[in-house]
Amino acid sequence: DAKTTQPNSMESNEEEPVHLPCNHSTISGTDYIHWYRQLPSQGPEYVIHGLTSNVNNRMASLAIAEDRKSSTLILHRATLRDAAVYYCILRDVGGNTPLVFGKGTRLSVIA
Amino acid sequence: EAGVAQSPRYKIIEKRQSVAFWCNPISGHATLYWYQQILGQGPKLLIQFQNNGVVDDSQLPKDRFSAERLKGVDSTLKIQPAKLEDSAVYLCASSLAGVYNSPLHFGNGTRLTVT
């Protein structure tokens, strides 16, 4: 079963920053925090992942709490193309463990 | 690089009929996954392959679902006979083997409707 808790839905205005929260209070020391998103009628796509330190890439930033029991995906300037379901997933560092998806957060972006 | 290819894109069948889905992973990706996504839910893992061997099929309903990955490349997922509750999107994903946290790359799925 998914070990993360996310809000069902969020709304943002276009060109504003978006902060998507995720709680994972039972995270273990070997769990990485992964984020994927799923655009309408497409398969999920990788966004970002991290262990302890904050991470940045061209798509987003990941802020991880010091106790690792929560994290926040940050989209710096939301566009209409960012409207999607965002999944926060814990994945053990060992091997090619599969992803266990919850229901995610449906992000709507308003023009 | 070319992405994960899946076919067909859509399929409509009657209950008790059989159906097969095909997946071609990204070249060089030894690990292949099949997921089932029911409307309004997140994807659920059905089976994971490493090359042509099964790593995890604990959530595959083996009385009606089967999957194979001959030669460790392409894979097919079959349902026989289909039930109404099998209506879903079937997603294939692949990743590099032996690389920690190798991202999964998903295809766009096959949408199955069972009537």
PDB file of C-alpha atoms in Angstrom:
ATOM      1  CA  ASP A   1       0.000   0.000   0.000  1.00  0.00           C
ATOM      2  CA  ALA A   2       1.078   3.590  -0.617  1.00  0.00           C
ATOM      3  CA  LYS A   3       2.860   5.090   2.391  1.00  0.00           C
ATOM      4  CA  THR A   4       2.285   8.737   1.535  1.00  0.00           C
ATOM      5  CA  THR A   5      -0.567  11.203   2.099  1.00  0.00           C
ATOM      6  CA  GLN A   6      -1.378  13.950  -0.394  1.00  0.00           C
ATOM      7  CA  PRO A   7      -4.299  16.367  -0.825  1.00  0.00           C
ATOM      8  CA  ASN A   8      -6.801  15.146  -3.397  1.00  0.00           C
ATOM      9  CA  SER A   9      -6.705  18.345  -5.415  1.00  0.00           C
ATOM     10  CA  MET A  10      -5.105  21.774  -5.633  1.00  0.00           C
ATOM     11  CA  GLU A  11      -5.566  24.806  -7.814  1.00  0.00           C
ATOM     12  CA  SER A  12      -3.078  27.386  -9.016  1.00  0.00           C
ATOM     13  CA  ASN A  13      -3.030  30.455 -11.200  1.00  0.00           C
ATOM     14  CA  GLU A  14      -0.869  30.393 -14.278  1.00  0.00           C
ATOM     15  CA  GLU A  15       2.660  31.780 -13.843  1.00  0.00           C
ATOM     16  CA  GLU A  16       2.482  31.542 -10.048  1.00  0.00           C
ATOM     17  CA  PRO A  17       4.517  29.128  -7.908  1.00  0.00           C
ATOM     18  CA  VAL A  18       2.864  25.906  -6.735  1.00  0.00           C
ATOM     19  CA  HIS A  19       3.755  23.977  -3.595  1.00  0.00           C
ATOM     20  CA  LEU A  20       2.488  20.387  -3.560  1.00  0.00           C
ATOM     21  CA  PRO A  21       2.766  18.794  -0.095  1.00  0.00           C
ATOM     22  CA  CYS A  22       3.322  15.152   0.795  1.00  0.00           C
ATOM     23  CA  ASN A  23       3.373  13.488   4.205  1.00  0.00           C
ATOM     24  CA  HIS A  24       5.321  10.285   4.757  1.00  0.00           C
ATOM     25  CA  SER A  25       5.613   9.873   8.507  1.00  0.00           C
ATOM     26  CA  THR A  26       6.629   6.187   8.323  1.00  0.00           C
ATOM     27  CA  ILE A  27       9.536   6.736   5.921  1.00  0.00           C
ATOM     28  CA  SER A  28      12.519   4.447   6.488  1.00  0.00           C
ATOM     29  CA  GLY A  29      16.186   5.340   6.243  1.00  0.00           C
ATOM     30  CA  THR A  30      16.549   3.630   2.861  1.00  0.00           C
ATOM     31  CA  ASP A  31      13.481   5.213   1.236  1.00  0.00           C
ATOM     32  CA  TYR A  32      13.986   7.801  -1.448  1.00  0.00           C
ATOM     33  CA  ILE A  33      11.184  10.300  -2.129  1.00  0.00           C
ATOM     34  CA  HIS A  34      10.105  10.214  -5.779  1.00  0.00           C
ATOM     35  CA  TRP A  35       7.642  12.432  -7.635  1.00  0.00           C
ATOM     36  CA  TYR A  36       5.937  11.495 -10.864  1.00  0.00           C
ATOM     37  CA  ARG A  37       3.166  13.272 -12.718  1.00  0.00           C
ATOM     38  CA  GLN A  38       0.538  12.056 -15.132  1.00  0.00           C
ATOM     39  CA  LEU A  39      -0.808  14.357 -17.810  1.00  0.00           C
ATOM     40  CA  PRO A  40      -4.262  13.597 -19.244  1.00  0.00           C
ATOM     41  CA  SER A  41      -4.335  10.488 -21.444  1.00  0.00           C
ATOM     42  CA  GLN A  42      -0.636   9.805 -20.890  1.00  0.00           C
ATOM     43  CA  GLY A  43       1.442   7.493 -18.740  1.00  0.00           C
ATOM     44  CA  PRO A  44       3.177   8.841 -15.632  1.00  0.00           C
ATOM     45  CA  GLU A  45       6.460  10.678 -16.115  1.00  0.00           C
ATOM     46  CA  TYR A  46       9.363  11.106 -13.725  1.00  0.00           C
ATOM     47  CA  VAL A  47       9.746  14.551 -12.159  1.00  0.00           C
ATOM     48  CA  ILE A  48      12.365  14.422  -9.421  1.00  0.00           C
ATOM     49  CA  HIS A  49      13.654  12.401  -6.479  1.00  0.00           C
ATOM     50  CA  GLY A  50      15.704  12.957  -3.327  1.00  0.00           C
ATOM     51  CA  LEU A  51      16.875  11.431  -0.059  1.00  0.00           C
ATOM     52  CA  THR A  52      17.689  14.155   2.477  1.00  0.00           C
ATOM     53  CA  SER A  53      18.883  17.301   0.751  1.00  0.00           C
ATOM     54  CA  ASN A  54      16.757  19.625  -1.339  1.00  0.00           C
ATOM     55  CA  VAL A  55      16.997  18.904  -5.054  1.00  0.00           C
ATOM     56  CA  ASN A  56      16.534  21.027  -8.158  1.00  0.00           C
ATOM     57  CA  ASN A  57      16.184  20.100 -11.800  1.00  0.00           C
ATOM     58  CA  ARG A  58      14.798  21.724 -14.918  1.00  0.00           C
ATOM     59  CA  MET A  59      11.239  20.652 -14.098  1.00  0.00           C
ATOM     60  CA  ALA A  60      10.894  21.353 -10.385  1.00  0.00           C
ATOM     61  CA  SER A  61      12.429  21.593  -6.933  1.00  0.00           C
ATOM     62  CA  LEU A  62      12.015  19.142  -4.072  1.00  0.00           C
ATOM     63  CA  ALA A  63      12.155  20.428  -0.509  1.00  0.00           C
ATOM     64  CA  ILE A  64      12.573  17.710   2.138  1.00  0.00           C
ATOM     65  CA  ALA A  65      11.872  18.324   5.811  1.00  0.00           C
ATOM     66  CA  GLU A  66      14.756  17.825   8.208  1.00  0.00           C
ATOM     67  CA  ASP A  67      13.048  14.829   9.852  1.00  0.00           C
ATOM     68  CA  ARG A  68      12.114  13.495   6.355  1.00  0.00           C
ATOM     69  CA  LYS A  69       8.510  12.977   7.396  1.00  0.00           C
ATOM     70  CA  SER A  70       7.237  15.374   4.772  1.00  0.00           C
ATOM     71  CA  SER A  71       8.289  16.919   1.497  1.00  0.00           C
ATOM     72  CA  THR A  72       7.100  19.560  -0.954  1.00  0.00           C
ATOM     73  CA  LEU A  73       7.295  19.588  -4.722  1.00  0.00           C
ATOM     74  CA  ILE A  74       7.719  23.124  -5.992  1.00  0.00           C
ATOM     75  CA  LEU A  75       6.806  24.242  -9.488  1.00  0.00           C
ATOM     76  CA  HIS A  76       8.319  27.693  -9.797  1.00  0.00           C
ATOM     77  CA  ARG A  77       5.951  29.061 -12.457  1.00  0.00           C
ATOM     78  CA  ALA A  78       2.912  26.974 -13.222  1.00  0.00           C
ATOM     79  CA  THR A  79       1.835  26.735 -16.844  1.00  0.00           C
ATOM     80  CA  LEU A  80      -1.307  25.199 -18.315  1.00  0.00           C
ATOM     81  CA  ARG A  81       0.835  22.240 -19.347  1.00  0.00           C
ATOM     82  CA  ASP A  82       1.528  21.488 -15.670  1.00  0.00           C
ATOM     83  CA  ALA A  83      -2.106  20.501 -15.073  1.00  0.00           C
ATOM     84  CA  ALA A  84      -1.777  16.840 -14.092  1.00  0.00           C
ATOM     85  CA  VAL A  85      -2.014  14.329 -11.256  1.00  0.00           C
ATOM     86  CA  TYR A  86       1.135  14.466  -9.124  1.00  0.00           C
ATOM     87  CA  TYR A  87       2.222  11.355  -7.243  1.00  0.00           C
ATOM     88  CA  CYS A  88       4.575  11.334  -4.246  1.00  0.00           C
ATOM     89  CA  ILE A  89       6.095   7.857  -3.853  1.00  0.00           C
ATOM     90  CA  LEU A  90       8.565   6.268  -1.446  1.00  0.00           C
ATOM     91  CA  ARG A  91      10.958   3.894  -3.137  1.00  0.00           C
ATOM     92  CA  ASP A  92      13.534   1.735  -1.408  1.00  0.00           C
ATOM     93  CA  VAL A  93      17.067   2.388  -2.586  1.00  0.00           C
ATOM     94  CA  GLY A  94      17.802  -1.275  -3.224  1.00  0.00           C
ATOM     95  CA  GLY A  95      17.525  -2.685  -6.723  1.00  0.00           C
ATOM     96  CA  ASN A  96      14.767  -1.933  -9.188  1.00  0.00           C
ATOM     97  CA  THR A  97      11.909  -1.834  -6.763  1.00  0.00           C
ATOM     98  CA  PRO A  98       8.609  -0.995  -8.439  1.00  0.00           C
ATOM     99  CA  LEU A  99       6.681   2.190  -7.744  1.00  0.00           C
ATOM    100  CA  VAL A 100       3.633   1.936  -5.470  1.00  0.00           C
ATOM    101  CA  PHE A 101       1.198   4.681  -6.464  1.00  0.00           C
ATOM    102  CA  GLY A 102      -1.437   6.314  -4.266  1.00  0.00           C
ATOM    103  CA  LYS A 103      -4.189   8.534  -5.644  1.00  0.00           C
ATOM    104  CA  GLY A 104      -1.981  11.612  -5.968  1.00  0.00           C
ATOM    105  CA  THR A 105      -2.925  15.290  -6.119  1.00  0.00           C
ATOM    106  CA  ARG A 106      -4.839  16.603  -9.094  1.00  0.00           C
ATOM    107  CA  LEU A 107      -3.427  20.038  -9.943  1.00  0.00           C
ATOM    108  CA  SER A 108      -5.573  22.453 -11.914  1.00  0.00           C
ATOM    109  CA  VAL A 109      -3.972  25.537 -13.446  1.00  0.00           C
ATOM    110  CA  ILE A 110      -6.137  28.551 -14.181  1.00  0.00           C
ATOM    111  CA  ALA A 111      -5.247  30.923 -16.984  1.00  0.00           C
TER     112      ALA A 111
ATOM    113  CA  GLU B   1      15.585   8.308 -27.506  1.00  0.00           C
ATOM    114  CA  ALA B   2      12.442   6.474 -28.485  1.00  0.00           C
ATOM    115  CA  GLY B   3      10.004   5.971 -25.641  1.00  0.00           C
ATOM    116  CA  VAL B   4       8.080   2.922 -24.498  1.00  0.00           C
ATOM    117  CA  ALA B   5       5.748   1.794 -27.266  1.00  0.00           C
ATOM    118  CA  GLN B   6       2.415   0.149 -26.553  1.00  0.00           C
ATOM    119  CA  SER B   7      -0.346  -1.160 -28.789  1.00  0.00           C
ATOM    120  CA  PRO B   8      -3.188  -1.075 -29.364  1.00  0.00           C
ATOM    121  CA  ARG B   9      -4.098   2.338 -27.984  1.00  0.00           C
ATOM    122  CA  TYR B  10      -7.731   1.357 -27.428  1.00  0.00           C
ATOM    123  CA  LYS B  11      -9.591  -1.954 -27.298  1.00  0.00           C
ATOM    124  CA  ILE B  12     -13.241  -2.775 -26.765  1.00  0.00           C
ATOM    125  CA  ILE B  13     -14.281  -6.377 -26.130  1.00  0.00           C
ATOM    126  CA  GLU B  14     -17.212  -8.260 -24.660  1.00  0.00           C
ATOM    127  CA  LYS B  15     -16.928 -10.058 -21.340  1.00  0.00           C
ATOM    128  CA  ARG B  16     -15.528 -13.589 -21.571  1.00  0.00           C
ATOM    129  CA  GLN B  17     -13.513 -12.697 -24.680  1.00  0.00           C
ATOM    130  CA  SER B  18      -9.720 -12.657 -24.687  1.00  0.00           C
ATOM    131  CA  VAL B  19      -7.381  -9.742 -25.368  1.00  0.00           C
ATOM    132  CA  ALA B  20      -3.640  -9.154 -25.645  1.00  0.00           C
ATOM    133  CA  PHE B  21      -1.528  -6.035 -25.205  1.00  0.00           C
ATOM    134  CA  TRP B  22       1.952  -5.493 -26.553  1.00  0.00           C
ATOM    135  CA  CYS B  23       4.849  -3.467 -25.150  1.00  0.00           C
ATOM    136  CA  ASN B  24       8.246  -2.552 -26.588  1.00  0.00           C
ATOM    137  CA  PRO B  25      10.491  -1.023 -23.891  1.00  0.00           C
ATOM    138  CA  ILE B  26      13.274   1.492 -24.314  1.00  0.00           C
ATOM    139  CA  SER B  27      16.342  -0.130 -25.850  1.00  0.00           C
ATOM    140  CA  GLY B  28      18.710  -1.405 -23.178  1.00  0.00           C
ATOM    141  CA  HIS B  29      16.142  -1.388 -20.366  1.00  0.00           C
ATOM    142  CA  ALA B  30      16.280  -4.815 -18.753  1.00  0.00           C
ATOM    143  CA  THR B  31      13.462  -4.206 -16.272  1.00  0.00           C
ATOM    144  CA  LEU B  32       9.876  -4.124 -17.519  1.00  0.00           C
ATOM    145  CA  TYR B  33       6.661  -3.526 -15.575  1.00  0.00           C
ATOM    146  CA  TRP B  34       2.959  -3.865 -16.336  1.00  0.00           C
ATOM    147  CA  TYR B  35       0.540  -1.695 -14.365  1.00  0.00           C
ATOM    148  CA  GLN B  36      -3.258  -1.553 -14.320  1.00  0.00           C
ATOM    149  CA  GLN B  37      -4.905   1.838 -13.780  1.00  0.00           C
ATOM    150  CA  ILE B  38      -8.621   1.916 -13.012  1.00  0.00           C
ATOM    151  CA  LEU B  39     -10.352   5.251 -13.563  1.00  0.00           C
ATOM    152  CA  GLY B  40      -9.736   7.658 -10.692  1.00  0.00           C
ATOM    153  CA  GLN B  41      -6.998   5.569  -9.097  1.00  0.00           C
ATOM    154  CA  GLY B  42      -3.225   5.421  -9.267  1.00  0.00           C
ATOM    155  CA  PRO B  43      -1.542   2.675 -11.288  1.00  0.00           C
ATOM    156  CA  LYS B  44      -1.275  -0.737  -9.628  1.00  0.00           C
ATOM    157  CA  LEU B  45       1.613  -3.094 -10.370  1.00  0.00           C
ATOM    158  CA  LEU B  46       0.645  -6.375 -12.021  1.00  0.00           C
ATOM    159  CA  ILE B  47       4.019  -7.888 -12.863  1.00  0.00           C
ATOM    160  CA  GLN B  48       7.716  -7.017 -13.031  1.00  0.00           C
ATOM    161  CA  PHE B  49      10.298  -8.676 -15.294  1.00  0.00           C
ATOM    162  CA  GLN B  50      14.074  -8.564 -15.185  1.00  0.00           C
ATOM    163  CA  ASN B  51      15.234  -9.592 -18.670  1.00  0.00           C
ATOM    164  CA  ASN B  52      12.918 -12.544 -19.396  1.00  0.00           C
ATOM    165  CA  GLY B  53      12.494 -13.648 -15.781  1.00  0.00           C
ATOM    166  CA  VAL B  54       9.621 -12.722 -13.463  1.00  0.00           C
ATOM    167  CA  VAL B  55      10.677 -10.719 -10.395  1.00  0.00           C
ATOM    168  CA  ASP B  56       7.244 -10.057  -8.877  1.00  0.00           C
ATOM    169  CA  ASP B  57       3.825 -11.280 -10.016  1.00  0.00           C
ATOM    170  CA  SER B  58       2.148 -11.349  -6.611  1.00  0.00           C
ATOM    171  CA  GLN B  59      -0.662  -9.013  -7.717  1.00  0.00           C
ATOM    172  CA  LEU B  60      -1.338 -10.649 -11.080  1.00  0.00           C
ATOM    173  CA  PRO B  61      -4.719 -12.479 -11.143  1.00  0.00           C
ATOM    174  CA  LYS B  62      -3.188 -15.628 -12.535  1.00  0.00           C
ATOM    175  CA  ASP B  63      -6.492 -17.374 -13.182  1.00  0.00           C
ATOM    176  CA  ARG B  64      -7.133 -14.980 -16.068  1.00  0.00           C
ATOM    177  CA  PHE B  65      -4.039 -12.833 -16.628  1.00  0.00           C
ATOM    178  CA  SER B  66      -0.752 -13.984 -18.111  1.00  0.00           C
ATOM    179  CA  ALA B  67       2.356 -12.178 -19.269  1.00  0.00           C
ATOM    180  CA  GLU B  68       5.530 -13.116 -21.028  1.00  0.00           C
ATOM    181  CA  ARG B  69       8.714 -11.449 -22.109  1.00  0.00           C
ATOM    182  CA  LEU B  70      10.413 -13.659 -24.632  1.00  0.00           C
ATOM    183  CA  LYS B  71      14.055 -12.854 -25.399  1.00  0.00           C
ATOM    184  CA  GLY B  72      14.039 -10.197 -22.690  1.00  0.00           C
ATOM    185  CA  VAL B  73      12.786  -7.401 -24.922  1.00  0.00           C
ATOM    186  CA  ASP B  74       9.118  -7.120 -25.999  1.00  0.00           C
ATOM    187  CA  SER B  75       6.366  -8.219 -23.678  1.00  0.00           C
ATOM    188  CA  THR B  76       2.731  -9.220 -24.011  1.00  0.00           C
ATOM    189  CA  LEU B  77      -0.001  -9.168 -21.389  1.00  0.00           C
ATOM    190  CA  LYS B  78      -3.062 -11.352 -21.970  1.00  0.00           C
ATOM    191  CA  ILE B  79      -6.460 -11.524 -20.318  1.00  0.00           C
ATOM    192  CA  GLN B  80      -8.597 -14.625 -20.849  1.00  0.00           C
ATOM    193  CA  PRO B  81     -11.501 -14.506 -20.183  1.00  0.00           C
ATOM    194  CA  ALA B  82     -12.110 -10.796 -19.558  1.00  0.00           C
ATOM    195  CA  LYS B  83     -14.482  -9.524 -16.887  1.00  0.00           C
ATOM    196  CA  LEU B  84     -16.247  -6.183 -16.639  1.00  0.00           C
ATOM    197  CA  GLU B  85     -13.930  -5.135 -13.791  1.00  0.00           C
ATOM    198  CA  ASP B  86     -10.916  -5.482 -16.086  1.00  0.00           C
ATOM    199  CA  SER B  87     -11.906  -2.226 -17.790  1.00  0.00           C
ATOM    200  CA  ALA B  88      -8.870  -0.026 -17.187  1.00  0.00           C
ATOM    201  CA  VAL B  89      -5.764   1.458 -18.756  1.00  0.00           C
ATOM    202  CA  TYR B  90      -2.878  -1.000 -18.966  1.00  0.00           C
ATOM    203  CA  LEU B  91       0.477   0.730 -18.695  1.00  0.00           C
ATOM    204  CA  CYS B  92       3.870  -0.669 -19.554  1.00  0.00           C
ATOM    205  CA  ALA B  93       7.048   0.824 -18.097  1.00  0.00           C
ATOM    206  CA  SER B  94      10.748   0.078 -18.337  1.00  0.00           C
ATOM    207  CA  SER B  95      13.898   1.038 -16.473  1.00  0.00           C
ATOM    208  CA  LEU B  96      17.607   0.321 -16.421  1.00  0.00           C
ATOM    209  CA  ALA B  97      18.653  -2.637 -14.315  1.00  0.00           C
ATOM    210  CA  GLY B  98      21.348  -2.424 -11.676  1.00  0.00           C
ATOM    211  CA  VAL B  99      21.068   1.352 -11.365  1.00  0.00           C
ATOM    212  CA  TYR B 100      19.804   2.697  -8.064  1.00  0.00           C
ATOM    213  CA  ASN B 101      16.710   4.843  -8.422  1.00  0.00           C
ATOM    214  CA  SER B 102      16.615   4.390 -12.181  1.00  0.00           C
ATOM    215  CA  PRO B 103      13.427   6.242 -13.211  1.00  0.00           C
ATOM    216  CA  LEU B 104      10.572   4.316 -14.748  1.00  0.00           C
ATOM    217  CA  HIS B 105       9.632   5.344 -18.274  1.00  0.00           C
ATOM    218  CA  PHE B 106       5.980   4.724 -19.072  1.00  0.00           C
ATOM    219  CA  GLY B 107       4.160   4.225 -22.331  1.00  0.00           C
ATOM    220  CA  ASN B 108       0.818   5.926 -22.938  1.00  0.00           C
ATOM    221  CA  GLY B 109      -1.086   2.746 -22.214  1.00  0.00           C
ATOM    222  CA  THR B 110      -3.860   0.679 -23.735  1.00  0.00           C
ATOM    223  CA  ARG B 111      -7.383   1.643 -22.695  1.00  0.00           C
ATOM    224  CA  LEU B 112      -9.501  -1.513 -22.373  1.00  0.00           C
ATOM    225  CA  THR B 113     -13.285  -1.396 -22.226  1.00  0.00           C
ATOM    226  CA  VAL B 114     -15.103  -4.626 -21.406  1.00  0.00           C
ATOM    227  CA  THR B 115     -18.838  -4.586 -22.187  1.00  0.00           C
TER     228      THR B 115
END
